[in-house]
Amino acid sequence: MNKKVAFYTLGCKLNFSETSTIARGFEKEEFERVDFSEKADVYVINTCSVTENADKRFKTIVKQAQKANPEAFVAAVGCYAQLKPEELAVVDGVDLVLGATEKFKITDYLNDLTKNDRGEVHSCEIEDADFYVGSYAIGDRTRAFLKVQDGCDYKCTYCTIPLARGISRSDTLGNVLHNAKEIASQDIKEIVLTGVNIGDYGKGEFGNKKHEHTFLDLVKALDTIDGIHRLRISSIEPNLLKNETIDFVAQSNSFVPHFHVPLQSGSDVILKKMRRRYLSNLYVDRVNRIKRAMPHACIGVDIIVGFPGETDEHFLETYHFLNELDISYLHVFTYSERDNTVAAEMDEVVPKKVRSKRSKMLRGLSAKKRRAFYESQLGTVRTVLFEGENKKGYINGFTENYVKVKAPWNPDLVNTLRQVELTDIDDDGLVRFEFISNEVMA
């Protein structure tokens, strides 16, 4: 009988792509992959440490694994495992903790699956995380997450990612194209480009800081690949989103008019305290440039509320800034203190109740922005890629510019591209449509 392995991924799309790569390593060792809720011999938890919540959830997930099989071997990998290996090692039920460079060689550590009294730790100094491991994840039949870059050289005062993932480094262009072709051969219609700081692509492509290629080179090369219908940029820093990239996406064959651009604060005072590499006027310029080139583009924004020193005035400055900006939705993060960051030592701590209230206000604004964006798209003809899940008798899909649509469940629609006219918004906020024709697009 083959041994069984199950995976649980916390955090970002990048973690999902890396879990897939780790899983393929287990398949080579003839493990059978099963769902995390099922009985397995090995449970691998890919951790995240961006927020306090992800840390807390880890213990709950270990308990889930132990409930499914008390004798199973439990391994922790990922960002939290790199930052606080000893903390994870003492969690009841954890047998192995692997850091940033070790996680891709996990099967080398599994000679003996006997339970340990205490988690065994193999964690490098983060300075040693200077080599690149390419990854891609096929989450469902419709889209894949393709990792193109890892690590970060920025020094944002709230962020532990450089401590967890090391310096900025990139995949070679040849390898990215090879992985993209492999994905295309599996009848997957959409690729989402992921990384820690993907606009920094090119740095470390050859194990040094030499830039042979840029993010624009990457985008242009991917646009030529046959069989990929859609390419989506997951998240890109405003200072690295160049005019040339925006203009190229506007006339591209495959790249869709959807940008996710982190802002973090609309107050220049707070942006400086965060050590972000731009001020609010640059952000306005990026949004305006996108909307001039692609009026129908969807623009998502990351925001952190409750950063140390954020007064009511600074928060309202952010709120009004976002309210007036032509954006489509927000991802709102409530600031949480992270060990070994500059921000954790700052004075003027914002009370948690105030952070929570501000977060709620911005989530309300996000709902308003999304609704307004969806309303602006009614009456337009768009292409929808339909997903694979039956959600209470409905099928969902996304237009190229990230409008979420719904229709009565029809398995024939799964993983197909169809031309539709967007007609109205349902009670749940999703968009209804009419088919332009019954034809499946190539």
XYZ file of C-alpha atoms in Angstrom:
442
model
C 0.000 0.000 0.000
C 1.280 3.490 -0.862
C 1.694 5.843 2.048
C -0.718 8.778 2.076
C 0.076 12.489 2.402
C -2.235 15.481 2.954
C -1.530 19.217 2.722
C -2.948 22.360 4.313
C -1.902 25.765 2.995
C -2.223 29.021 4.917
C -1.645 32.433 3.394
C -0.926 33.662 -0.085
C -1.099 32.360 -3.665
C 2.673 31.942 -3.527
C 2.270 29.419 -0.697
C -0.283 27.516 -2.781
C 2.125 27.293 -5.712
C 4.882 26.026 -3.403
C 2.604 23.444 -1.755
C 1.925 22.042 -5.229
C 5.645 21.730 -5.933
C 6.231 20.007 -2.572
C 3.301 17.668 -3.323
C 4.823 16.674 -6.664
C 7.978 15.719 -4.725
C 5.874 13.336 -2.602
C 4.270 11.855 -5.725
C 7.748 11.005 -7.059
C 8.308 9.093 -3.804
C 5.033 7.220 -4.529
C 2.930 8.831 -1.838
C -0.794 9.080 -2.578
C -2.221 12.570 -2.006
C -5.489 12.719 -0.059
C -7.663 15.497 1.317
C -6.592 17.011 4.658
C -9.791 15.765 6.308
C -8.915 12.157 5.428
C -6.642 9.691 7.198
C -3.026 10.130 6.053
C 0.425 8.964 7.151
C 1.942 12.445 6.749
C 0.303 15.862 7.153
C 2.199 18.867 5.796
C 1.113 22.340 6.941
C 2.473 25.239 4.856
C 2.416 28.161 7.293
C 2.070 31.904 6.955
C 3.035 34.649 9.364
C 1.698 37.794 7.753
C -1.002 38.215 10.391
C -1.587 37.178 13.973
C -4.499 35.064 12.835
C -2.386 32.732 10.691
C -0.203 31.971 13.735
C -3.229 31.079 15.859
C -4.800 28.892 13.198
C -1.745 26.645 13.068
C -2.570 24.880 16.362
C -6.154 24.282 15.242
C -4.954 22.680 12.000
C -2.507 20.396 13.858
C -5.423 19.236 16.038
C -7.443 18.531 12.871
C -4.634 16.295 11.583
C -4.357 14.477 14.909
C -8.090 13.885 14.974
C -7.961 12.301 11.496
C -4.984 10.104 12.496
C -3.386 10.355 15.982
C -0.395 8.335 14.753
C 0.318 10.523 11.703
C 3.591 12.366 11.182
C 3.002 16.163 11.152
C 5.422 18.543 9.391
C 5.357 22.357 9.411
C 6.982 24.343 6.585
C 6.759 27.921 5.292
C 7.148 31.440 6.671
C 6.111 30.867 10.298
C 8.332 27.753 10.355
C 11.294 29.884 9.260
C 10.587 32.773 11.648
C 9.706 30.820 14.801
C 10.750 27.180 14.355
C 11.116 26.508 18.093
C 7.615 27.853 18.756
C 6.124 25.373 16.279
C 8.347 22.507 17.419
C 6.775 22.502 20.897
C 3.173 22.439 19.602
C 1.682 19.114 20.639
C 1.666 16.696 17.689
C 4.293 18.449 15.522
C 7.172 16.137 14.483
C 9.192 18.160 11.971
C 9.754 21.877 11.275
C 11.515 22.938 8.066
C 12.702 26.440 7.144
C 12.872 28.371 3.886
C 15.549 26.334 2.104
C 14.669 22.915 3.534
C 10.952 22.764 2.673
C 11.513 21.695 -0.941
C 13.598 18.708 0.231
C 11.032 17.539 2.783
C 10.999 13.915 1.591
C 14.730 13.679 2.463
C 13.756 14.147 6.112
C 11.101 11.418 6.174
C 13.194 8.270 6.522
C 11.404 7.395 9.717
C 7.768 8.379 10.273
C 7.804 7.583 13.998
C 6.154 10.260 16.132
C 8.595 12.531 17.994
C 8.174 13.797 21.548
C 9.181 17.207 20.244
C 9.369 18.616 16.722
C 12.743 18.192 15.023
C 13.922 21.521 13.581
C 15.895 22.055 10.370
C 15.945 25.778 9.736
C 18.608 27.745 7.882
C 19.891 31.216 8.572
C 17.751 33.307 6.238
C 20.912 34.669 4.551
C 21.348 31.140 3.138
C 17.999 31.390 1.308
C 19.644 32.764 -1.803
C 18.717 30.141 -4.395
C 15.509 29.912 -6.361
C 13.026 27.039 -6.564
C 10.398 27.375 -9.299
C 6.807 26.388 -8.489
C 3.349 26.342 -9.904
C 0.018 25.272 -8.464
C -2.972 23.915 -10.232
C -5.731 24.753 -7.779
C -8.584 23.657 -9.991
C -9.122 22.980 -13.668
C -9.515 26.623 -14.614
C -6.462 28.496 -13.290
C -2.905 27.970 -12.126
C -0.626 30.042 -9.885
C 2.843 30.400 -11.412
C 5.660 31.551 -9.133
C 8.171 33.791 -10.937
C 10.004 35.480 -8.030
C 10.713 34.989 -4.320
C 12.018 37.077 -1.409
C 12.146 40.848 -1.006
C 14.845 43.519 -0.627
C 12.420 46.134 0.705
C 12.513 47.121 4.369
C 8.887 47.981 5.145
C 8.730 48.504 8.906
C 5.715 46.197 9.508
C 6.786 43.232 7.371
C 8.463 39.924 8.266
C 8.576 38.564 4.713
C 12.283 39.402 4.107
C 13.057 37.577 7.391
C 10.949 34.591 6.320
C 11.861 34.366 2.636
C 15.218 36.077 2.215
C 16.538 38.304 -0.557
C 14.774 39.058 -3.839
C 15.522 36.424 -6.462
C 13.880 35.314 -9.690
C 13.303 32.283 -11.838
C 15.116 32.249 -15.184
C 12.955 33.428 -18.045
C 13.456 30.084 -19.786
C 12.159 28.172 -16.781
C 9.106 30.424 -16.352
C 8.217 29.874 -20.022
C 8.782 26.119 -19.658
C 6.420 25.983 -16.642
C 3.826 28.124 -18.462
C 3.892 25.728 -21.443
C 3.496 22.760 -19.074
C 0.431 24.435 -17.543
C -0.987 25.234 -21.005
C -0.659 21.562 -22.023
C -3.069 20.625 -19.194
C -5.999 22.583 -20.641
C -5.809 25.278 -17.985
C -7.171 28.552 -19.306
C -5.669 31.086 -16.886
C -2.300 31.663 -15.230
C -1.908 34.010 -12.249
C 1.678 35.284 -11.836
C 2.789 35.173 -8.204
C 5.809 36.088 -6.099
C 6.664 38.202 -3.078
C 7.551 41.291 -5.122
C 6.985 40.353 -8.754
C 7.699 43.820 -10.157
C 11.291 43.165 -9.019
C 11.484 40.239 -11.472
C 14.897 39.731 -13.034
C 16.935 40.366 -9.903
C 18.854 37.262 -8.887
C 17.920 35.415 -12.073
C 21.442 33.996 -12.261
C 22.156 33.768 -8.544
C 23.441 37.344 -8.374
C 21.976 40.831 -8.550
C 22.498 41.129 -12.307
C 19.382 42.039 -14.266
C 19.280 40.226 -17.574
C 15.499 40.538 -17.817
C 12.863 42.882 -16.405
C 9.229 42.363 -15.456
C 8.264 43.887 -18.826
C 10.460 41.297 -20.626
C 8.683 38.561 -18.673
C 5.229 39.897 -19.553
C 6.100 40.215 -23.252
C 7.562 36.694 -23.410
C 4.570 35.080 -21.652
C 2.184 36.860 -24.017
C 3.567 34.823 -26.935
C 2.786 31.377 -25.465
C 0.127 29.379 -27.294
C -2.667 27.761 -25.322
C -2.850 30.244 -22.447
C -5.992 32.313 -22.840
C -5.534 34.555 -19.822
C -2.590 35.851 -17.833
C -3.241 37.789 -14.628
C -0.753 39.832 -12.573
C -1.476 38.992 -8.923
C -0.015 41.999 -7.090
C 2.577 44.597 -8.041
C 4.109 47.498 -6.116
C 3.038 50.935 -7.498
C 6.644 52.113 -7.892
C 7.440 49.001 -9.985
C 4.351 49.183 -12.197
C 5.829 51.052 -15.135
C 3.972 52.913 -17.904
C 5.383 50.474 -20.470
C 3.841 47.509 -18.612
C 0.441 49.213 -18.363
C 0.523 50.127 -22.061
C 1.568 46.595 -23.031
C -1.222 44.961 -20.992
C -3.720 47.341 -22.656
C -2.962 45.855 -26.104
C -1.902 42.344 -25.013
C -3.289 39.090 -26.439
C -3.468 37.316 -23.079
C -2.954 39.708 -20.153
C -6.242 40.781 -18.609
C -7.203 44.326 -17.486
C -6.932 43.589 -13.780
C -4.288 45.053 -11.470
C -3.831 44.558 -7.741
C -1.667 47.401 -6.446
C -0.814 47.633 -2.712
C -1.252 51.109 -1.224
C -1.223 50.396 2.575
C -2.097 54.001 3.529
C -3.454 57.126 1.865
C -1.518 59.301 4.306
C 2.008 60.303 3.289
C 2.976 60.612 6.967
C 2.085 56.938 7.530
C 3.616 55.797 4.224
C 6.926 57.325 5.370
C 6.666 55.576 8.767
C 6.025 52.316 6.913
C 9.091 52.997 4.706
C 7.082 52.436 1.549
C 8.902 53.470 -1.642
C 6.333 55.950 -2.953
C 3.903 58.614 -1.759
C 0.186 58.961 -2.442
C 0.637 61.177 -5.540
C 2.506 58.351 -7.355
C -0.348 55.983 -6.525
C -2.921 58.391 -8.007
C -0.758 58.627 -11.113
C -0.680 54.802 -11.501
C -4.462 54.483 -11.134
C -5.071 57.288 -13.641
C -2.599 55.763 -16.118
C -4.343 52.358 -15.918
C -7.795 53.895 -16.357
C -6.692 56.021 -19.329
C -5.270 52.972 -21.097
C -8.105 50.601 -19.996
C -11.240 52.410 -18.737
C -12.862 49.037 -17.932
C -9.871 47.786 -15.858
C -10.429 46.389 -12.385
C -8.053 47.780 -9.729
C -7.709 46.141 -6.315
C -5.944 47.796 -3.370
C -4.251 46.476 -0.201
C -4.676 48.664 2.895
C -3.361 48.365 6.461
C -5.374 50.088 9.207
C -4.254 50.881 12.739
C -0.527 51.249 12.043
C 1.341 52.846 15.004
C 0.853 56.615 14.941
C -2.229 56.472 12.666
C -4.449 59.176 14.159
C -8.121 59.670 13.308
C -6.980 62.399 10.896
C -4.542 60.067 9.109
C -7.223 57.368 8.849
C -9.810 59.799 7.451
C -7.202 61.017 4.990
C -6.876 57.396 3.799
C -10.654 56.922 3.708
C -11.291 60.055 1.615
C -8.304 59.293 -0.618
C -9.741 55.857 -1.447
C -13.303 57.129 -1.739
C -12.271 59.577 -4.470
C -10.016 57.114 -6.308
C -11.325 55.149 -9.322
C -10.661 51.716 -7.808
C -12.760 48.530 -7.708
C -12.259 46.811 -4.327
C -10.053 46.756 -1.209
C -8.217 44.045 0.717
C -8.222 45.420 4.247
C -5.643 44.213 6.793
C -5.853 45.160 10.460
C -2.318 45.941 11.617
C -0.870 43.320 13.973
C 2.491 43.529 15.693
C 5.132 41.173 14.292
C 8.245 40.292 16.302
C 11.579 41.601 14.998
C 10.010 44.416 12.986
C 10.689 48.130 13.454
C 6.959 48.915 13.738
C 6.542 46.586 16.722
C 8.831 48.908 18.716
C 7.029 52.122 17.703
C 5.108 54.312 20.148
C 1.570 55.645 19.627
C 0.034 52.174 19.475
C -3.525 52.272 18.119
C -5.986 50.444 20.441
C -7.330 47.180 18.989
C -10.948 48.384 19.223
C -10.046 51.422 17.101
C -8.214 49.226 14.572
C -11.270 47.004 14.340
C -13.639 49.952 13.809
C -11.442 51.419 11.048
C -11.191 48.034 9.385
C -14.996 47.738 9.363
C -15.352 51.206 7.818
C -12.973 50.343 4.975
C -14.669 46.997 4.358
C -17.908 48.923 3.952
C -16.188 51.253 1.490
C -14.850 48.228 -0.408
C -18.384 46.818 -0.807
C -19.537 50.213 -2.127
C -16.616 50.417 -4.583
C -17.168 46.871 -5.867
C -20.875 47.534 -6.379
C -20.146 50.744 -8.299
C -17.601 48.938 -10.484
C -20.027 46.105 -11.225
C -22.776 48.628 -12.079
C -20.411 50.368 -14.508
C -19.995 47.050 -16.353
C -23.704 46.294 -16.864
C -24.660 46.285 -20.544
C -21.096 45.460 -21.645
C -20.030 42.309 -23.483
C -17.361 40.335 -21.621
C -15.703 36.916 -21.716
C -16.320 34.669 -18.707
C -14.170 31.750 -17.584
C -16.409 29.386 -15.620
C -15.192 27.619 -12.457
C -15.551 23.980 -11.502
C -17.578 24.045 -8.293
C -21.310 23.578 -7.838
C -22.161 26.253 -5.248
C -25.680 25.561 -3.978
C -26.996 24.951 -7.472
C -25.035 27.773 -9.134
C -21.863 28.066 -11.160
C -19.579 31.083 -10.820
C -17.120 32.596 -13.228
C -14.997 35.687 -13.713
C -14.853 38.123 -16.596
C -11.440 39.193 -17.852
C -11.784 42.333 -15.678
C -12.660 40.336 -12.565
C -16.428 40.765 -12.375
C -17.830 37.697 -10.592
C -20.879 36.230 -12.322
C -23.362 33.464 -11.488
C -25.731 31.182 -13.382
C -27.705 28.007 -12.623
C -25.315 25.037 -12.358
C -24.413 23.514 -15.715
C -21.427 21.086 -15.808
C -20.967 21.784 -19.552
C -19.839 25.322 -18.690
C -16.953 24.230 -16.429
C -13.538 25.457 -17.663
C -15.031 27.062 -20.767
C -14.774 30.636 -21.996
C -18.075 32.164 -23.116
C -19.045 35.580 -24.428
C -21.814 37.159 -22.378
C -23.614 40.438 -21.854
C -23.738 41.513 -18.204
C -27.355 42.344 -17.361
C -28.028 42.912 -13.653
C -26.735 42.450 -10.112
C -28.290 39.726 -7.953
C -29.238 40.074 -4.269
C -25.915 38.463 -3.247
C -23.958 41.086 -5.203
C -22.947 38.778 -8.059
C -23.720 39.641 -11.674
C -26.243 37.901 -13.932
C -25.770 37.732 -17.687
C -27.098 36.518 -21.026
C -25.075 34.419 -23.436
C -24.208 36.187 -26.678
C -24.074 32.774 -28.376
C -23.904 29.113 -27.387
C -20.465 28.847 -28.922
C -17.523 27.842 -26.720
C -14.579 30.128 -27.344
C -11.290 28.397 -28.241
